[in-house]
Amino acid sequence: MWKTEDSGEEWEMKLKLCGSGKFKKLRTSVVSRSPMKLWTIRAITTVLLWTFLVHLMSLGETWGPRLLKSWTSCFSHQDVELTSVPANIILPPKRDYKNNGYLMVSCNGGLNQMRAAICDMVAIARYLNVTLIVPELDKTSFWNDPSEFQDIFDVHHFITSLRGEVRILKELPPRLKTRVELGLFYSLPPVSWSNISYYTHQILPLLKKFKVVHLNRTDARLANNGLPLEIQKLRCRVNFNALKVYVKDRRTG
């Protein structure tokens, strides 16, 4: 009986030891597998969150609130504009008229004088039905600055904003450019403070004859008073709308 009890206790102890060993192995296995499972769960959760976020932003671009529309998708391959994008500008239709020639102008004086001269020359080109070449700025007589028109003003805006009034080109057509290089054009300084009739009777015949006329001094060459209201309005529109100062973004060099 004693041996039986001893054997029973011995078997009971063996079972307990075996059970505790299996428990230790099971606990060790669970502990060793827990980091792998935890990493897998985190990875799946991250992928699901990113997928949800992408779908949410794609929906925001179509019908979502403004807050979603203002977000920039990190999966977009388009360049991000740092400046605000203006609304689409409806350009006026091009003015259809019989071209009487090409007018080249060289503005002189300080920047304010040259700006006023550009306004005058646009109005004169409009009134004479001629094509205006983008004006040349003075580089020597007053402020000794090498800047060109396109270095100060937005050339594209200048041309497109006035397309309903006058045709403006960046340079002469090749055929006429060759004529100018050969000296087959007329150049003169217009009379100061002239009214529009001076340009009608003195400058327009020269344009029709030589096709290209160069006005080499344009400061204060058009009177301020006694002009048609349309001419005055056009001068103001050129000054306050068409001559848009070009500001170069320093971040782009």
mmCIF file of C-alpha atoms in Angstrom:
data_model
loop_
_atom_site.group_PDB
_atom_site.id
_atom_site.type_symbol
_atom_site.label_atom_id
_atom_site.label_comp_id
_atom_site.label_asym_id
_atom_site.label_seq_id
_atom_site.Cartn_x
_atom_site.Cartn_y
_atom_site.Cartn_z
ATOM 1 C CA MET A 1 0.000 0.000 0.000
ATOM 2 C CA TRP A 2 2.806 2.328 0.847
ATOM 3 C CA LYS A 3 4.535 1.656 -2.407
ATOM 4 C CA THR A 4 1.287 2.125 -4.210
ATOM 5 C CA GLU A 5 0.757 5.445 -2.535
ATOM 6 C CA ASP A 6 4.350 6.358 -3.272
ATOM 7 C CA SER A 7 3.932 5.379 -6.881
ATOM 8 C CA GLY A 8 0.697 7.307 -7.067
ATOM 9 C CA GLU A 9 2.279 10.386 -5.616
ATOM 10 C CA GLU A 10 5.240 9.859 -7.876
ATOM 11 C CA TRP A 11 2.984 9.663 -10.942
ATOM 12 C CA GLU A 12 1.062 12.694 -9.733
ATOM 13 C CA MET A 13 4.296 14.612 -9.373
ATOM 14 C CA LYS A 14 5.381 13.500 -12.841
ATOM 15 C CA LEU A 15 2.099 14.653 -14.310
ATOM 16 C CA LYS A 16 2.411 18.001 -12.578
ATOM 17 C CA LEU A 17 5.966 18.373 -13.775
ATOM 18 C CA CYS A 18 4.978 17.441 -17.320
ATOM 19 C CA GLY A 19 2.048 19.809 -17.150
ATOM 20 C CA SER A 20 4.188 22.646 -15.863
ATOM 21 C CA GLY A 21 6.764 21.941 -18.556
ATOM 22 C CA LYS A 22 4.164 22.065 -21.296
ATOM 23 C CA PHE A 23 2.799 25.239 -19.784
ATOM 24 C CA LYS A 24 6.254 26.759 -19.795
ATOM 25 C CA LYS A 25 6.780 25.693 -23.421
ATOM 26 C CA LEU A 26 3.363 27.056 -24.376
ATOM 27 C CA ARG A 27 4.030 30.316 -22.608
ATOM 28 C CA THR A 28 7.449 30.602 -24.257
ATOM 29 C CA SER A 29 5.903 29.900 -27.657
ATOM 30 C CA VAL A 30 3.214 32.507 -27.134
ATOM 31 C CA VAL A 31 5.760 35.065 -25.967
ATOM 32 C CA SER A 32 8.033 34.324 -28.943
ATOM 33 C CA ARG A 33 5.190 34.577 -31.422
ATOM 34 C CA SER A 34 3.606 37.700 -29.904
ATOM 35 C CA PRO A 35 6.073 40.260 -31.428
ATOM 36 C CA MET A 36 5.629 38.739 -34.902
ATOM 37 C CA LYS A 37 1.847 38.824 -34.629
ATOM 38 C CA LEU A 38 1.938 42.348 -33.215
ATOM 39 C CA TRP A 39 4.152 43.554 -36.094
ATOM 40 C CA THR A 40 1.847 41.880 -38.631
ATOM 41 C CA ILE A 41 -1.232 43.511 -37.095
ATOM 42 C CA ARG A 42 0.447 46.924 -37.114
ATOM 43 C CA ALA A 43 1.523 46.539 -40.748
ATOM 44 C CA ILE A 44 -1.963 45.520 -41.879
ATOM 45 C CA THR A 45 -3.510 48.385 -39.880
ATOM 46 C CA THR A 46 -1.104 50.911 -41.446
ATOM 47 C CA VAL A 47 -1.876 49.712 -44.979
ATOM 48 C CA LEU A 48 -5.618 49.887 -44.318
ATOM 49 C CA LEU A 49 -5.328 53.408 -42.889
ATOM 50 C CA TRP A 50 -3.297 54.636 -45.887
ATOM 51 C CA THR A 51 -5.764 53.064 -48.289
ATOM 52 C CA PHE A 52 -8.659 54.715 -46.499
ATOM 53 C CA LEU A 53 -6.877 58.087 -46.504
ATOM 54 C CA VAL A 54 -6.154 57.929 -50.244
ATOM 55 C CA HIS A 55 -9.772 57.098 -51.041
ATOM 56 C CA LEU A 56 -10.937 59.859 -48.731
ATOM 57 C CA MET A 57 -8.761 62.460 -50.481
ATOM 58 C CA SER A 58 -9.865 61.265 -53.921
ATOM 59 C CA LEU A 59 -13.467 61.699 -52.860
ATOM 60 C CA GLY A 60 -12.639 65.117 -51.421
ATOM 61 C CA GLU A 61 -11.331 66.280 -54.822
ATOM 62 C CA THR A 62 -14.706 65.589 -56.405
ATOM 63 C CA TRP A 63 -17.390 66.410 -53.875
ATOM 64 C CA GLY A 64 -15.796 66.699 -50.465
ATOM 65 C CA PRO A 65 -15.605 69.818 -48.310
ATOM 66 C CA ARG A 66 -13.112 72.574 -48.961
ATOM 67 C CA LEU A 67 -10.820 71.283 -46.288
ATOM 68 C CA LEU A 68 -10.291 68.073 -48.231
ATOM 69 C CA LYS A 69 -9.947 69.943 -51.506
ATOM 70 C CA SER A 70 -7.135 72.035 -50.066
ATOM 71 C CA TRP A 71 -5.035 68.951 -49.289
ATOM 72 C CA THR A 72 -2.370 67.968 -51.785
ATOM 73 C CA SER A 73 -2.195 64.276 -52.557
ATOM 74 C CA CYS A 74 1.272 62.826 -51.947
ATOM 75 C CA PHE A 75 0.676 60.419 -54.818
ATOM 76 C CA SER A 76 0.163 63.209 -57.352
ATOM 77 C CA HIS A 77 2.928 63.670 -59.935
ATOM 78 C CA GLN A 78 1.919 67.239 -60.763
ATOM 79 C CA ASP A 79 4.104 70.147 -59.661
ATOM 80 C CA VAL A 80 2.737 72.066 -56.726
ATOM 81 C CA GLU A 81 2.159 75.745 -57.411
ATOM 82 C CA LEU A 82 3.442 77.907 -54.564
ATOM 83 C CA THR A 83 1.431 80.918 -55.641
ATOM 84 C CA SER A 84 -2.304 81.217 -55.828
ATOM 85 C CA VAL A 85 -3.753 80.362 -59.228
ATOM 86 C CA PRO A 86 -5.883 83.189 -60.592
ATOM 87 C CA ALA A 87 -9.303 82.525 -62.030
ATOM 88 C CA ASN A 88 -9.540 81.955 -65.762
ATOM 89 C CA ILE A 89 -9.435 85.291 -67.544
ATOM 90 C CA ILE A 90 -11.760 85.662 -70.503
ATOM 91 C CA LEU A 91 -9.712 87.394 -73.180
ATOM 92 C CA PRO A 92 -11.366 89.840 -75.554
ATOM 93 C CA PRO A 93 -11.583 88.766 -79.191
ATOM 94 C CA LYS A 94 -8.741 89.900 -81.418
ATOM 95 C CA ARG A 95 -9.474 93.169 -83.126
ATOM 96 C CA ASP A 96 -9.888 92.724 -86.855
ATOM 97 C CA TYR A 97 -8.641 95.699 -88.838
ATOM 98 C CA LYS A 98 -6.564 96.563 -91.872
ATOM 99 C CA ASN A 99 -2.972 96.899 -90.716
ATOM 100 C CA ASN A 100 -1.406 100.191 -91.816
ATOM 101 C CA GLY A 101 2.150 99.274 -90.809
ATOM 102 C CA TYR A 102 4.430 98.471 -87.880
ATOM 103 C CA LEU A 103 5.355 100.915 -85.136
ATOM 104 C CA MET A 104 8.632 100.560 -83.226
ATOM 105 C CA VAL A 105 9.230 102.799 -80.207
ATOM 106 C CA SER A 106 12.214 103.522 -77.981
ATOM 107 C CA CYS A 107 11.169 104.966 -74.634
ATOM 108 C CA ASN A 108 13.497 107.379 -72.866
ATOM 109 C CA GLY A 109 13.812 108.958 -69.429
ATOM 110 C CA GLY A 110 13.097 107.399 -66.058
ATOM 111 C CA LEU A 111 10.811 104.455 -65.458
ATOM 112 C CA ASN A 112 7.741 106.637 -64.843
ATOM 113 C CA GLN A 113 8.378 108.579 -68.059
ATOM 114 C CA MET A 114 8.825 105.358 -70.012
ATOM 115 C CA ARG A 115 5.652 103.901 -68.512
ATOM 116 C CA ALA A 116 3.674 106.980 -69.567
ATOM 117 C CA ALA A 117 5.248 106.795 -73.030
ATOM 118 C CA ILE A 118 4.171 103.168 -73.434
ATOM 119 C CA CYS A 119 0.600 104.156 -72.608
ATOM 120 C CA ASP A 120 0.754 106.905 -75.233
ATOM 121 C CA MET A 121 2.222 104.645 -77.918
ATOM 122 C CA VAL A 122 -0.427 101.964 -77.372
ATOM 123 C CA ALA A 123 -3.133 104.599 -77.791
ATOM 124 C CA ILE A 124 -1.468 105.950 -80.953
ATOM 125 C CA ALA A 125 -1.094 102.474 -82.451
ATOM 126 C CA ARG A 126 -4.767 101.808 -81.711
ATOM 127 C CA TYR A 127 -5.865 105.061 -83.336
ATOM 128 C CA LEU A 128 -3.669 104.592 -86.444
ATOM 129 C CA ASN A 129 -4.555 100.896 -86.929
ATOM 130 C CA VAL A 130 -0.950 99.736 -86.841
ATOM 131 C CA THR A 131 0.884 96.812 -85.227
ATOM 132 C CA LEU A 132 2.932 97.788 -82.204
ATOM 133 C CA ILE A 133 6.243 96.065 -81.453
ATOM 134 C CA VAL A 134 6.968 95.593 -77.740
ATOM 135 C CA PRO A 135 8.649 98.881 -76.741
ATOM 136 C CA GLU A 136 12.355 99.163 -76.110
ATOM 137 C CA LEU A 137 13.385 100.743 -72.793
ATOM 138 C CA ASP A 138 16.050 103.387 -72.400
ATOM 139 C CA LYS A 139 19.361 101.981 -71.112
ATOM 140 C CA THR A 140 21.737 104.935 -71.231
ATOM 141 C CA SER A 141 20.285 108.440 -71.137
ATOM 142 C CA PHE A 142 18.849 108.540 -67.625
ATOM 143 C CA TRP A 143 19.212 105.610 -65.279
ATOM 144 C CA ASN A 144 21.815 103.498 -67.104
ATOM 145 C CA ASP A 145 20.001 100.225 -66.453
ATOM 146 C CA PRO A 146 20.289 97.203 -68.810
ATOM 147 C CA SER A 147 16.741 95.942 -68.091
ATOM 148 C CA GLU A 148 14.561 95.029 -71.043
ATOM 149 C CA PHE A 149 10.782 95.345 -71.193
ATOM 150 C CA GLN A 150 10.332 91.688 -70.247
ATOM 151 C CA ASP A 151 12.582 92.129 -67.207
ATOM 152 C CA ILE A 152 10.141 94.610 -65.676
ATOM 153 C CA PHE A 153 6.721 93.882 -67.173
ATOM 154 C CA ASP A 154 4.781 90.725 -67.940
ATOM 155 C CA VAL A 155 5.011 90.622 -71.749
ATOM 156 C CA HIS A 156 2.394 87.894 -72.215
ATOM 157 C CA HIS A 157 -0.130 89.781 -70.082
ATOM 158 C CA PHE A 158 0.676 93.021 -71.896
ATOM 159 C CA ILE A 159 -0.038 91.469 -75.301
ATOM 160 C CA THR A 160 -3.094 89.391 -74.422
ATOM 161 C CA SER A 161 -4.853 91.999 -72.288
ATOM 162 C CA LEU A 162 -4.768 94.487 -75.194
ATOM 163 C CA ARG A 163 -5.606 92.077 -78.020
ATOM 164 C CA GLY A 164 -9.049 93.624 -78.358
ATOM 165 C CA GLU A 165 -7.530 97.054 -78.995
ATOM 166 C CA VAL A 166 -4.246 96.715 -80.845
ATOM 167 C CA ARG A 167 -2.085 93.976 -82.285
ATOM 168 C CA ILE A 168 1.228 93.718 -80.387
ATOM 169 C CA LEU A 169 4.195 91.560 -81.384
ATOM 170 C CA LYS A 170 7.405 90.794 -79.518
ATOM 171 C CA GLU A 171 9.432 91.504 -82.656
ATOM 172 C CA LEU A 172 9.024 92.280 -86.333
ATOM 173 C CA PRO A 173 8.214 89.504 -88.800
ATOM 174 C CA PRO A 174 11.397 88.124 -90.434
ATOM 175 C CA ARG A 175 10.832 89.886 -93.771
ATOM 176 C CA LEU A 176 10.418 93.302 -92.145
ATOM 177 C CA LYS A 177 13.222 92.613 -89.695
ATOM 178 C CA THR A 178 15.543 92.210 -92.682
ATOM 179 C CA ARG A 179 14.327 95.538 -94.095
ATOM 180 C CA VAL A 180 15.132 97.263 -90.803
ATOM 181 C CA GLU A 181 18.606 95.722 -90.750
ATOM 182 C CA LEU A 182 19.137 97.143 -94.253
ATOM 183 C CA GLY A 183 17.966 100.579 -93.081
ATOM 184 C CA LEU A 184 14.734 100.520 -95.087
ATOM 185 C CA PHE A 185 12.583 102.202 -92.440
ATOM 186 C CA TYR A 186 11.892 105.693 -91.138
ATOM 187 C CA SER A 187 13.030 106.909 -87.717
ATOM 188 C CA LEU A 188 12.199 110.211 -86.010
ATOM 189 C CA PRO A 189 11.393 111.801 -82.644
ATOM 190 C CA PRO A 190 7.729 112.889 -82.610
ATOM 191 C CA VAL A 191 6.816 116.445 -81.665
ATOM 192 C CA SER A 192 6.208 116.920 -77.943
ATOM 193 C CA TRP A 193 2.661 117.337 -76.589
ATOM 194 C CA SER A 194 1.065 116.682 -79.975
ATOM 195 C CA ASN A 195 -2.593 115.906 -80.341
ATOM 196 C CA ILE A 196 -3.854 112.865 -82.213
ATOM 197 C CA SER A 197 -4.235 114.785 -85.478
ATOM 198 C CA TYR A 198 -0.440 115.165 -85.670
ATOM 199 C CA TYR A 199 -0.068 111.392 -85.781
ATOM 200 C CA THR A 200 -2.893 111.073 -88.275
ATOM 201 C CA HIS A 201 -1.445 113.584 -90.738
ATOM 202 C CA GLN A 202 2.310 113.235 -90.147
ATOM 203 C CA ILE A 203 3.073 109.723 -88.886
ATOM 204 C CA LEU A 204 0.395 107.646 -90.634
ATOM 205 C CA PRO A 205 1.572 108.582 -94.177
ATOM 206 C CA LEU A 206 5.104 107.531 -93.212
ATOM 207 C CA LEU A 207 3.803 104.189 -91.949
ATOM 208 C CA LYS A 208 1.949 103.528 -95.178
ATOM 209 C CA LYS A 209 5.007 104.445 -97.231
ATOM 210 C CA PHE A 210 7.811 102.706 -95.307
ATOM 211 C CA LYS A 211 5.724 100.000 -93.551
ATOM 212 C CA VAL A 212 7.963 100.397 -90.479
ATOM 213 C CA VAL A 213 8.373 103.625 -88.496
ATOM 214 C CA HIS A 214 10.609 103.977 -85.461
ATOM 215 C CA LEU A 215 9.788 106.682 -82.888
ATOM 216 C CA ASN A 216 13.070 107.098 -81.053
ATOM 217 C CA ARG A 217 12.003 109.525 -78.299
ATOM 218 C CA THR A 218 8.559 109.081 -76.830
ATOM 219 C CA ASP A 219 8.489 110.985 -73.510
ATOM 220 C CA ALA A 220 5.616 113.499 -73.330
ATOM 221 C CA ARG A 221 4.843 113.156 -77.037
ATOM 222 C CA LEU A 222 1.056 113.023 -76.690
ATOM 223 C CA ALA A 223 -1.073 115.798 -75.217
ATOM 224 C CA ASN A 224 -3.038 115.208 -72.027
ATOM 225 C CA ASN A 225 -6.066 117.300 -72.984
ATOM 226 C CA GLY A 226 -8.294 117.586 -76.009
ATOM 227 C CA LEU A 227 -8.157 113.885 -76.872
ATOM 228 C CA PRO A 228 -11.101 111.578 -77.643
ATOM 229 C CA LEU A 229 -12.509 109.903 -74.538
ATOM 230 C CA GLU A 230 -11.722 106.443 -75.969
ATOM 231 C CA ILE A 231 -8.021 107.361 -76.190
ATOM 232 C CA GLN A 232 -7.947 108.582 -72.596
ATOM 233 C CA LYS A 233 -9.661 105.433 -71.368
ATOM 234 C CA LEU A 234 -7.198 103.254 -73.255
ATOM 235 C CA ARG A 235 -4.209 105.086 -71.764
ATOM 236 C CA CYS A 236 -5.590 104.497 -68.281
ATOM 237 C CA ARG A 237 -6.263 100.823 -68.985
ATOM 238 C CA VAL A 238 -2.716 100.307 -70.242
ATOM 239 C CA ASN A 239 -1.250 102.035 -67.196
ATOM 240 C CA PHE A 240 -3.332 100.322 -64.513
ATOM 241 C CA ASN A 241 -4.053 96.953 -66.119
ATOM 242 C CA ALA A 242 -1.862 95.977 -69.068
ATOM 243 C CA LEU A 243 1.476 97.058 -67.576
ATOM 244 C CA LYS A 244 1.657 94.364 -64.935
ATOM 245 C CA VAL A 245 4.981 94.404 -63.114
ATOM 246 C CA TYR A 246 6.814 91.110 -63.432
ATOM 247 C CA VAL A 247 8.095 89.847 -60.063
ATOM 248 C CA LYS A 248 10.632 87.040 -60.370
ATOM 249 C CA ASP A 249 10.431 84.346 -57.740
ATOM 250 C CA ARG A 250 13.772 84.439 -55.944
ATOM 251 C CA ARG A 251 13.343 80.846 -54.768
ATOM 252 C CA THR A 252 13.681 79.645 -58.373
ATOM 253 C CA GLY A 253 16.744 81.768 -59.042
#
